[in-house]
PDB file of C-alpha atoms in Angstrom:
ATOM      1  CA  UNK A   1      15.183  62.770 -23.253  1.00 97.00           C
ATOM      2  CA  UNK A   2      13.730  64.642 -20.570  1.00 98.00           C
ATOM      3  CA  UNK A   3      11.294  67.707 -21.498  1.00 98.00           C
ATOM      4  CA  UNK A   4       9.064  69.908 -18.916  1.00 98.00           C
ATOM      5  CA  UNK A   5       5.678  71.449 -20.236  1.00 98.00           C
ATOM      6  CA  UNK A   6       4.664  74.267 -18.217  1.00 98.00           C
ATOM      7  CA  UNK A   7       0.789  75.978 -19.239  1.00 98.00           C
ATOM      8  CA  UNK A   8       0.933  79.373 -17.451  1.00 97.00           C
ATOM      9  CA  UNK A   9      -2.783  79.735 -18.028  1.00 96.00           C
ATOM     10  CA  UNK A  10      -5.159  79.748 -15.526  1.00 95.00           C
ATOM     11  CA  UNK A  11      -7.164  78.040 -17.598  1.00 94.00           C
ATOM     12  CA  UNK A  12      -6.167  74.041 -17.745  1.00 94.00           C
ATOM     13  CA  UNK A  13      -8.549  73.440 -21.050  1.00 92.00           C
ATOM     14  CA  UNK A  14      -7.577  76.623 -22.656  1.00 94.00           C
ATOM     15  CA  UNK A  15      -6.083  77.831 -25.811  1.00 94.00           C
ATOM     16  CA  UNK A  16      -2.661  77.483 -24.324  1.00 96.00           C
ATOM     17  CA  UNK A  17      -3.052  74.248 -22.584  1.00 96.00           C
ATOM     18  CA  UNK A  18      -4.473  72.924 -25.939  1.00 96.00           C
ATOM     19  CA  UNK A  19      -1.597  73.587 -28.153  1.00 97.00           C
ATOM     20  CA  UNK A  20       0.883  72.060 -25.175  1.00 98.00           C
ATOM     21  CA  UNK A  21      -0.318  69.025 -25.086  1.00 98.00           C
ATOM     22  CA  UNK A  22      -0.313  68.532 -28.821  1.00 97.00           C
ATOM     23  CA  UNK A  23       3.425  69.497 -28.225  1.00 98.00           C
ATOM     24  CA  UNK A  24       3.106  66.565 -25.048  1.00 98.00           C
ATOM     25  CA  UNK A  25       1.407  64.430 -27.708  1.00 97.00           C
ATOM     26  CA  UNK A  26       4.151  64.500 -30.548  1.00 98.00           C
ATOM     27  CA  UNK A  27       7.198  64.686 -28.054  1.00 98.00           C
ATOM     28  CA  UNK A  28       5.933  61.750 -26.298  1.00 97.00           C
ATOM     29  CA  UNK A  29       5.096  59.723 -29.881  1.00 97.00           C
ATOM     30  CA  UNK A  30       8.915  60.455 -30.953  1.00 97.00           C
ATOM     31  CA  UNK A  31       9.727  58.829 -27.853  1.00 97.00           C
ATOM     32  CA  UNK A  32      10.111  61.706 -25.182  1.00 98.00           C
ATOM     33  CA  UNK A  33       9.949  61.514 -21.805  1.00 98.00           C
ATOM     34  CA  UNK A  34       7.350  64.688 -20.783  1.00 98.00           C
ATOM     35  CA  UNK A  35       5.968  65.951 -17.457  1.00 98.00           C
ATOM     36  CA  UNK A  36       3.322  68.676 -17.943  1.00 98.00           C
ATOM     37  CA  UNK A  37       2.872  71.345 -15.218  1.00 98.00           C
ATOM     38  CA  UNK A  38      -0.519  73.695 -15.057  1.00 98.00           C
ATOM     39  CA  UNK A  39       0.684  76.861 -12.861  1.00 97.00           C
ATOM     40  CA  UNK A  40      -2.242  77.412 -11.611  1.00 95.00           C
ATOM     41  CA  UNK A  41      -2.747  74.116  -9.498  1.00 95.00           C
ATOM     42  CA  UNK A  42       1.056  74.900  -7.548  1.00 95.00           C
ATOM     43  CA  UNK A  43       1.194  76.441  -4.497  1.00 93.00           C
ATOM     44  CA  UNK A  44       3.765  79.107  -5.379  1.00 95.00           C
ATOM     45  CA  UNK A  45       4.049  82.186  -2.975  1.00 95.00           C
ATOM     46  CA  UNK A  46       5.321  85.713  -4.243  1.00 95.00           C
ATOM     47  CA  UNK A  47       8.842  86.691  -4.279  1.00 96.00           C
ATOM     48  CA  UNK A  48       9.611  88.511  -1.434  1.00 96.00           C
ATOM     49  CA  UNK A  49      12.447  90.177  -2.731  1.00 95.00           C
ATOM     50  CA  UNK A  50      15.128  88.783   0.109  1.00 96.00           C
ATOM     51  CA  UNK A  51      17.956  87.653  -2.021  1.00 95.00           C
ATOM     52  CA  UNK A  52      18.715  85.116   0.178  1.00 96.00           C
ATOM     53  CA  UNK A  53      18.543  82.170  -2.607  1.00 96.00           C
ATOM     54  CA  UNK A  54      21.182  84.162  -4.517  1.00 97.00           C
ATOM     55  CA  UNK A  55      23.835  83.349  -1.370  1.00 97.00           C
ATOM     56  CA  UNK A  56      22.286  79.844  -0.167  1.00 95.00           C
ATOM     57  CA  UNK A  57      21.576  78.472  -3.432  1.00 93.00           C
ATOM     58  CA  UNK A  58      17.709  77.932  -2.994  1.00 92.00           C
ATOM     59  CA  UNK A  59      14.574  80.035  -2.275  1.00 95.00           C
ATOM     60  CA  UNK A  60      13.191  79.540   1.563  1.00 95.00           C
ATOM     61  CA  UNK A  61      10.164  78.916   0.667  1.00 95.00           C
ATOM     62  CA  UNK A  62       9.771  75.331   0.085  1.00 91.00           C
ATOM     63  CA  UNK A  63       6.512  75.113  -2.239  1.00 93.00           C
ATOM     64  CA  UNK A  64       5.979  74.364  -5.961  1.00 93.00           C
ATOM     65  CA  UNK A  65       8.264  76.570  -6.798  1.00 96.00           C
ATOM     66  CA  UNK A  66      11.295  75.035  -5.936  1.00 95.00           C
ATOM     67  CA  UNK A  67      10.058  71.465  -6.702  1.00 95.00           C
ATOM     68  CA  UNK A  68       9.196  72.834 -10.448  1.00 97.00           C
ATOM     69  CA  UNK A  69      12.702  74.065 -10.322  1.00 96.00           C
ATOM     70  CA  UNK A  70      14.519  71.050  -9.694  1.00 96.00           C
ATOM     71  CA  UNK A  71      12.468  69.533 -12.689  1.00 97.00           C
ATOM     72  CA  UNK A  72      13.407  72.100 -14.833  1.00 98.00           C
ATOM     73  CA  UNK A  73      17.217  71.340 -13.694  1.00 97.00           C
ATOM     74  CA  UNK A  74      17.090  67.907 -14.615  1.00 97.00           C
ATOM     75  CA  UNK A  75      15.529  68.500 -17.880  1.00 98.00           C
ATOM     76  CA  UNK A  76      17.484  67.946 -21.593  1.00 98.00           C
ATOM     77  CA  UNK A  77      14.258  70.857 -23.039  1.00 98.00           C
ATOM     78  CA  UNK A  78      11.449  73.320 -21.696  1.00 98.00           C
ATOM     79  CA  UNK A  79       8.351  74.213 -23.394  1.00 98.00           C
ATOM     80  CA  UNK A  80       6.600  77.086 -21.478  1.00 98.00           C
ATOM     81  CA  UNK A  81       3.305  78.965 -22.545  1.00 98.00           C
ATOM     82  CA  UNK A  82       0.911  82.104 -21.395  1.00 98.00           C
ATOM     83  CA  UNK A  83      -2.313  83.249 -22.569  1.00 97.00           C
ATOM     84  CA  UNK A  84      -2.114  87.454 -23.236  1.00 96.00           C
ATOM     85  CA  UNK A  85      -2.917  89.700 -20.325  1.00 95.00           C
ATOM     86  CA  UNK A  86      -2.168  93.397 -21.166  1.00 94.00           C
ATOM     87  CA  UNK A  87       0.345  92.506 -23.133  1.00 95.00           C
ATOM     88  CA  UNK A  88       2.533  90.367 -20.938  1.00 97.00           C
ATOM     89  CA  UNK A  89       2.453  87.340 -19.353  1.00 98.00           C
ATOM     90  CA  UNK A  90      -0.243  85.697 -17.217  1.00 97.00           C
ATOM     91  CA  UNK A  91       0.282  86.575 -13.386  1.00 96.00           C
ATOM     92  CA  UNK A  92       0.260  83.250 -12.519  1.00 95.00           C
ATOM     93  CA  UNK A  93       3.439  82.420 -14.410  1.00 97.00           C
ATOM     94  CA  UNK A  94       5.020  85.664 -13.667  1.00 97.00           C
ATOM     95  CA  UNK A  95       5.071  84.863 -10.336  1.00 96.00           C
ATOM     96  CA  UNK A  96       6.914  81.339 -11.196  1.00 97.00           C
ATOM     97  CA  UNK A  97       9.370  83.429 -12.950  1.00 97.00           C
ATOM     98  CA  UNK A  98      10.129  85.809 -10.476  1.00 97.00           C
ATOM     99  CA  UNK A  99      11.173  82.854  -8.472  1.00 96.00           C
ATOM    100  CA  UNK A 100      12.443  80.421 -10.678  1.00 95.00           C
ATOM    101  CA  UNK A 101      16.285  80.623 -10.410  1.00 96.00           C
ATOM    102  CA  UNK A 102      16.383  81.433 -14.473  1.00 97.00           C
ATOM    103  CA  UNK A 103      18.603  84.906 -15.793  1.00 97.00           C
ATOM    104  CA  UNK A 104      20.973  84.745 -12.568  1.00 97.00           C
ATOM    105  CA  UNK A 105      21.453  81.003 -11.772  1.00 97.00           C
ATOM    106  CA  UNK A 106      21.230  80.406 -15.335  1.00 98.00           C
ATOM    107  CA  UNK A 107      18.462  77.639 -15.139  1.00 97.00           C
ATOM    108  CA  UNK A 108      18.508  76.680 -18.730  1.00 98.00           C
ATOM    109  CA  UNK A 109      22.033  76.338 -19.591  1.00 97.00           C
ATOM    110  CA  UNK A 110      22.680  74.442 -22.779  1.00 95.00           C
ATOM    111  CA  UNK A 111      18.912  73.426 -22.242  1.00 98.00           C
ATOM    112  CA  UNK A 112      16.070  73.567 -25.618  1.00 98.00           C
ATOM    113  CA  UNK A 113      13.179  75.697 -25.276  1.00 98.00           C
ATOM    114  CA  UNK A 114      10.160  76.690 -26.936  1.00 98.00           C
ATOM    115  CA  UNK A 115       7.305  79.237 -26.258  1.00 98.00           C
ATOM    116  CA  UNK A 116       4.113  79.246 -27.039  1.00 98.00           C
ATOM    117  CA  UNK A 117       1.890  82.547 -26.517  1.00 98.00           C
ATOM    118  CA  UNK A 118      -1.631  82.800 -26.858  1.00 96.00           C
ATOM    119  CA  UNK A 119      -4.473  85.615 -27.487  1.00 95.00           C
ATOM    120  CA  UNK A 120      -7.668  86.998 -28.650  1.00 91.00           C
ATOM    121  CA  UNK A 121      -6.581  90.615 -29.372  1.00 85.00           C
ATOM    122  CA  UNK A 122      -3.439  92.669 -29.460  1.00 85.00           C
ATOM    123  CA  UNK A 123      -0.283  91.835 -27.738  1.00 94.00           C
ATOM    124  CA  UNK A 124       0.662  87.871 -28.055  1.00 96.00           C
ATOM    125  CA  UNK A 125       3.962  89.387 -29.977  1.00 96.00           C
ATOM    126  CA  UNK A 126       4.924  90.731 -26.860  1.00 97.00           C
ATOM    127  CA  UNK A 127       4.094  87.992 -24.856  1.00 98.00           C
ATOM    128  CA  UNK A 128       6.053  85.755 -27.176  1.00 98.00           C
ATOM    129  CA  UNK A 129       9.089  88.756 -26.749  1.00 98.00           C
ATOM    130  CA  UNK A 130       8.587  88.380 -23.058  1.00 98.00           C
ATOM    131  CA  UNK A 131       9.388  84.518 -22.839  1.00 98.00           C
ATOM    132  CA  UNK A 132      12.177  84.469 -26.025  1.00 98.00           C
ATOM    133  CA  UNK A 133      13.662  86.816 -23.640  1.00 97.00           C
ATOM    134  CA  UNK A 134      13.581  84.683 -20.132  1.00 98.00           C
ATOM    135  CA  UNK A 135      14.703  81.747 -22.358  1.00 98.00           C
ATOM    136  CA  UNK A 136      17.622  82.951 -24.191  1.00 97.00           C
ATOM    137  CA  UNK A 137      18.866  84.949 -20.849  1.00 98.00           C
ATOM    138  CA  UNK A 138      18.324  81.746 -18.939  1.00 98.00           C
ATOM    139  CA  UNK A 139      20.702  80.223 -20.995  1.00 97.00           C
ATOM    140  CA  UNK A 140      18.397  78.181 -23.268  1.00 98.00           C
ATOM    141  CA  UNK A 141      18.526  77.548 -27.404  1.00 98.00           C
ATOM    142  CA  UNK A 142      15.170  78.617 -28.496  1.00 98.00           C
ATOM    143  CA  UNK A 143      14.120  75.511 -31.027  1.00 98.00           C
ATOM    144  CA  UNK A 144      11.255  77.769 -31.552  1.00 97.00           C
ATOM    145  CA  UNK A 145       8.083  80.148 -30.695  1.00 98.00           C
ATOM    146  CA  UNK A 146       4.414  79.204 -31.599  1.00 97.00           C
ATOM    147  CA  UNK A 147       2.374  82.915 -31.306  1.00 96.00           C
ATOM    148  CA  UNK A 148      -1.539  81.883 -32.248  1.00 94.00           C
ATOM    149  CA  UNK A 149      -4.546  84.323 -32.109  1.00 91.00           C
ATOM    150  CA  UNK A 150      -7.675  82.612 -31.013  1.00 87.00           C
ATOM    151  CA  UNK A 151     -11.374  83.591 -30.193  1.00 84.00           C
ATOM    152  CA  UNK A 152     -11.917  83.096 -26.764  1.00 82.00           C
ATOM    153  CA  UNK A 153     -13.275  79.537 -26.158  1.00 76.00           C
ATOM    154  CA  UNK A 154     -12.622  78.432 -29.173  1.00 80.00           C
ATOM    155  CA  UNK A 155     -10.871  75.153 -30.180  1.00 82.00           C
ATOM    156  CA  UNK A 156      -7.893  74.759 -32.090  1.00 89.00           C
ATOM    157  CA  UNK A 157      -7.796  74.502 -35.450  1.00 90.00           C
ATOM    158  CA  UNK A 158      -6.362  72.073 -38.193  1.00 91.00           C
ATOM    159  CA  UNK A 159      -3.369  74.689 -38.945  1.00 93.00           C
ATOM    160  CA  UNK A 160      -2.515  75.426 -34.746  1.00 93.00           C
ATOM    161  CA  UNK A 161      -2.171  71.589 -34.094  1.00 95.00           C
ATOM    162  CA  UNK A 162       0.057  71.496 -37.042  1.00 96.00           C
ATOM    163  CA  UNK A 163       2.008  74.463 -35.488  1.00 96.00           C
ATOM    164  CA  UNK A 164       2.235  72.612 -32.428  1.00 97.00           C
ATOM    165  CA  UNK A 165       3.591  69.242 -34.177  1.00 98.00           C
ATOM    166  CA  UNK A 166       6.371  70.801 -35.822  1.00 98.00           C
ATOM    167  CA  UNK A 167       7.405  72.711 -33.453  1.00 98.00           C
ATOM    168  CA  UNK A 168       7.795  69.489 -31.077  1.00 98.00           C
ATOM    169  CA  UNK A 169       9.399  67.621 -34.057  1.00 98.00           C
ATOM    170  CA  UNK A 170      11.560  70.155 -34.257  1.00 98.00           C
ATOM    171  CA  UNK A 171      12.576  70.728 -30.214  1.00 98.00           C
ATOM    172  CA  UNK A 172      12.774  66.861 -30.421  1.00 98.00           C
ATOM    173  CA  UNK A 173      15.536  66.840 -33.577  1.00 98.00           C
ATOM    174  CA  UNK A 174      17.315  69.924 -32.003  1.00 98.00           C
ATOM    175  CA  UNK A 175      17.917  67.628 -28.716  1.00 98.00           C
ATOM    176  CA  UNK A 176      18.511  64.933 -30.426  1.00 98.00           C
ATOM    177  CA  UNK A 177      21.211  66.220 -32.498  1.00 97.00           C
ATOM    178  CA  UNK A 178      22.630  68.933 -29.773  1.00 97.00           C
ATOM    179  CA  UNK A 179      22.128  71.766 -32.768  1.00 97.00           C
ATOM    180  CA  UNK A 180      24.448  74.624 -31.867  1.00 95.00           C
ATOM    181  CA  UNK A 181      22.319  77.749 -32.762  1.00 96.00           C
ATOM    182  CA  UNK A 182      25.391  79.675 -32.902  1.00 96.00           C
ATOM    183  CA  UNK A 183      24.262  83.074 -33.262  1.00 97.00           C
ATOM    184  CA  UNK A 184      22.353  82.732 -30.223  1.00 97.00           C
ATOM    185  CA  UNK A 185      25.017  80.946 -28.297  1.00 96.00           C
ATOM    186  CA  UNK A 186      27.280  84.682 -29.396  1.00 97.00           C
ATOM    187  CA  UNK A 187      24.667  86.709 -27.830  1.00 96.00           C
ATOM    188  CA  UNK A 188      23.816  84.759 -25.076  1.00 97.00           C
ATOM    189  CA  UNK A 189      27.928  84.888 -23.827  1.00 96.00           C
ATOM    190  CA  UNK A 190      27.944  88.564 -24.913  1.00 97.00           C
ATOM    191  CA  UNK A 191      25.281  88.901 -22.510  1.00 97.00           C
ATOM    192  CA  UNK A 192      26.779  86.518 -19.704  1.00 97.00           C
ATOM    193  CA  UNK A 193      30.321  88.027 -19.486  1.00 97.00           C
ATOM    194  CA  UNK A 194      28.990  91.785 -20.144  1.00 97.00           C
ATOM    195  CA  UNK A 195      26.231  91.758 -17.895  1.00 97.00           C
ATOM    196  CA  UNK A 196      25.227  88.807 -15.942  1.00 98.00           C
ATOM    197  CA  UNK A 197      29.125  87.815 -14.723  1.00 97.00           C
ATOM    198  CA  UNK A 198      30.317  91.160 -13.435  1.00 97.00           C
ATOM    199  CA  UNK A 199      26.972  92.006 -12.132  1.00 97.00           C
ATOM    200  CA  UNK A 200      27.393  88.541  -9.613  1.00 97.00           C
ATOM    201  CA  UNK A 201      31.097  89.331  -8.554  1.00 96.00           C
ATOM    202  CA  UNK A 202      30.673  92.348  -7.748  1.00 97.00           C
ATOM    203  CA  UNK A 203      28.491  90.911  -4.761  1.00 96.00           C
ATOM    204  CA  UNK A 204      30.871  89.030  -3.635  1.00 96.00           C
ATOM    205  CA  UNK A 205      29.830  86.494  -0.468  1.00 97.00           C
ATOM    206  CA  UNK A 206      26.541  87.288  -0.609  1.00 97.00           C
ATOM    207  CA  UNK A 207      25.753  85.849  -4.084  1.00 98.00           C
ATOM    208  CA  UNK A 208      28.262  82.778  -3.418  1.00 97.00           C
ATOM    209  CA  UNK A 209      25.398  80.438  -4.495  1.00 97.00           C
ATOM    210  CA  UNK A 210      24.907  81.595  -7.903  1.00 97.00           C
ATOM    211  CA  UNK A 211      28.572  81.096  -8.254  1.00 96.00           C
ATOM    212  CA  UNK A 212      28.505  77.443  -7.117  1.00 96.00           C
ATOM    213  CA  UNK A 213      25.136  76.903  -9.145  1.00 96.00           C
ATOM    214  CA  UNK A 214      27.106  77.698 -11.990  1.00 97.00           C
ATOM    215  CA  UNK A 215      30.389  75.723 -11.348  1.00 96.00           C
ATOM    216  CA  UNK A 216      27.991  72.655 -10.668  1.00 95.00           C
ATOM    217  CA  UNK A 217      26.243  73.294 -14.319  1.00 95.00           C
ATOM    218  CA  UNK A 218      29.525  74.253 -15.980  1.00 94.00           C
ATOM    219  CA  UNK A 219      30.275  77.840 -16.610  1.00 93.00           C
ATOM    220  CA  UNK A 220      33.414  79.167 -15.901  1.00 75.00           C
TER     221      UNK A 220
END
């Protein structure tokens, strides 16, 4: 079992970073295989909104990015967090995502996931909204979100790390077991053949590598 952490925080001792590797702890007690990514030490350049990797299969920028990618692709789960910053995402992991190959190449196709958003003050919820959303899109089956208020510099407490455990245990059973998570599997091909499908043939040629992406991970 193969499982990639990603911290979106800038901060590689924060709140975030804290509860993921008592995630890495627990997965890797149970017998998981982990590799744990801080964000902030990649070099990842912006999008530059080309389109090209939606024809050829791969961005042309070759940095962290793509590498992180290819991790992700290999991967049986995916646990990805982000501190709150006006309500969203950090920028540092929004710039992953933009270039990440997840709602259109379908990166985390019958892959686990769970998120893990942190803050001090108002808007983790919508953080947490932000990533459930990217995950289930991408494909994934969310074992489960972890959404934890903190004071800024402050440790974790007895009741996060808890948190934290089960929802490892958990992402590690749901693997395990290959849980179906059937309503989310309904929406998720609701979404696919509604939205995401017609969207992609409609461009023809010049999104032929989204179409082989998915023939290679196994959607018709």
């Amino acid at each position: 079992m193969k499982i990639v952490i990603i911290n979106g925080s800038p901060r590689k001792n924060g709140a975030t970073a804290g509860i993921l590797r008592a995630m890495e702890d627990k997965l890797a007690e149970n017998g998981a295989e982990t590799e744990f990514f801080n964000v902030c030490d990649m070099n990842i350049s912006p999008c530059r909104g080309c389109c090209s990797c939606y024809k050829t299969g791969r961005c042309f920028i070759d940095d962290g990015c793509e590498r992180l990618s290819s991790k992700i692709a290999e991967a049986d789960g995916i646990i990805i967090g982000s501190p709150t910053y006006a309500s969203n995402v950090s920028g540092q992991l929004k710039q992953f995502i933009d270039r990440g190959h997840f709602v259109i190449e379908q990166l985390l196709y019958g892959k686990y996931a769970v998120s893990v958003a942190t803050g001090e003050n108002y808007g983790s919820g919508d953080t947490s909204a932000v990533l459930n959303k990217l995950l289930k899109y991408s494909g994934a089956r969310l074992s489960g979100k972890i959404i934890c208020d903190l004071p800024f510099g402050s440790g974790l407490t007895e009741k996060t790390c808890d948190k934290a455990y089960r929802a490892a245990d958990r992402l590690f059973t749901d693997i395990s077991c290959k849980k179906a998570y059937f309503f989310q599997s309904l929406i998720h091909k609701i979404i696919f053949n509604a939205g995401i499908k017609p969207f992609v043939e409609r461009k023809g040629e010049s999104y032929s590598g989204v179409i082989q992406r998915w023939k290679n991970i196994g959607i018709n």
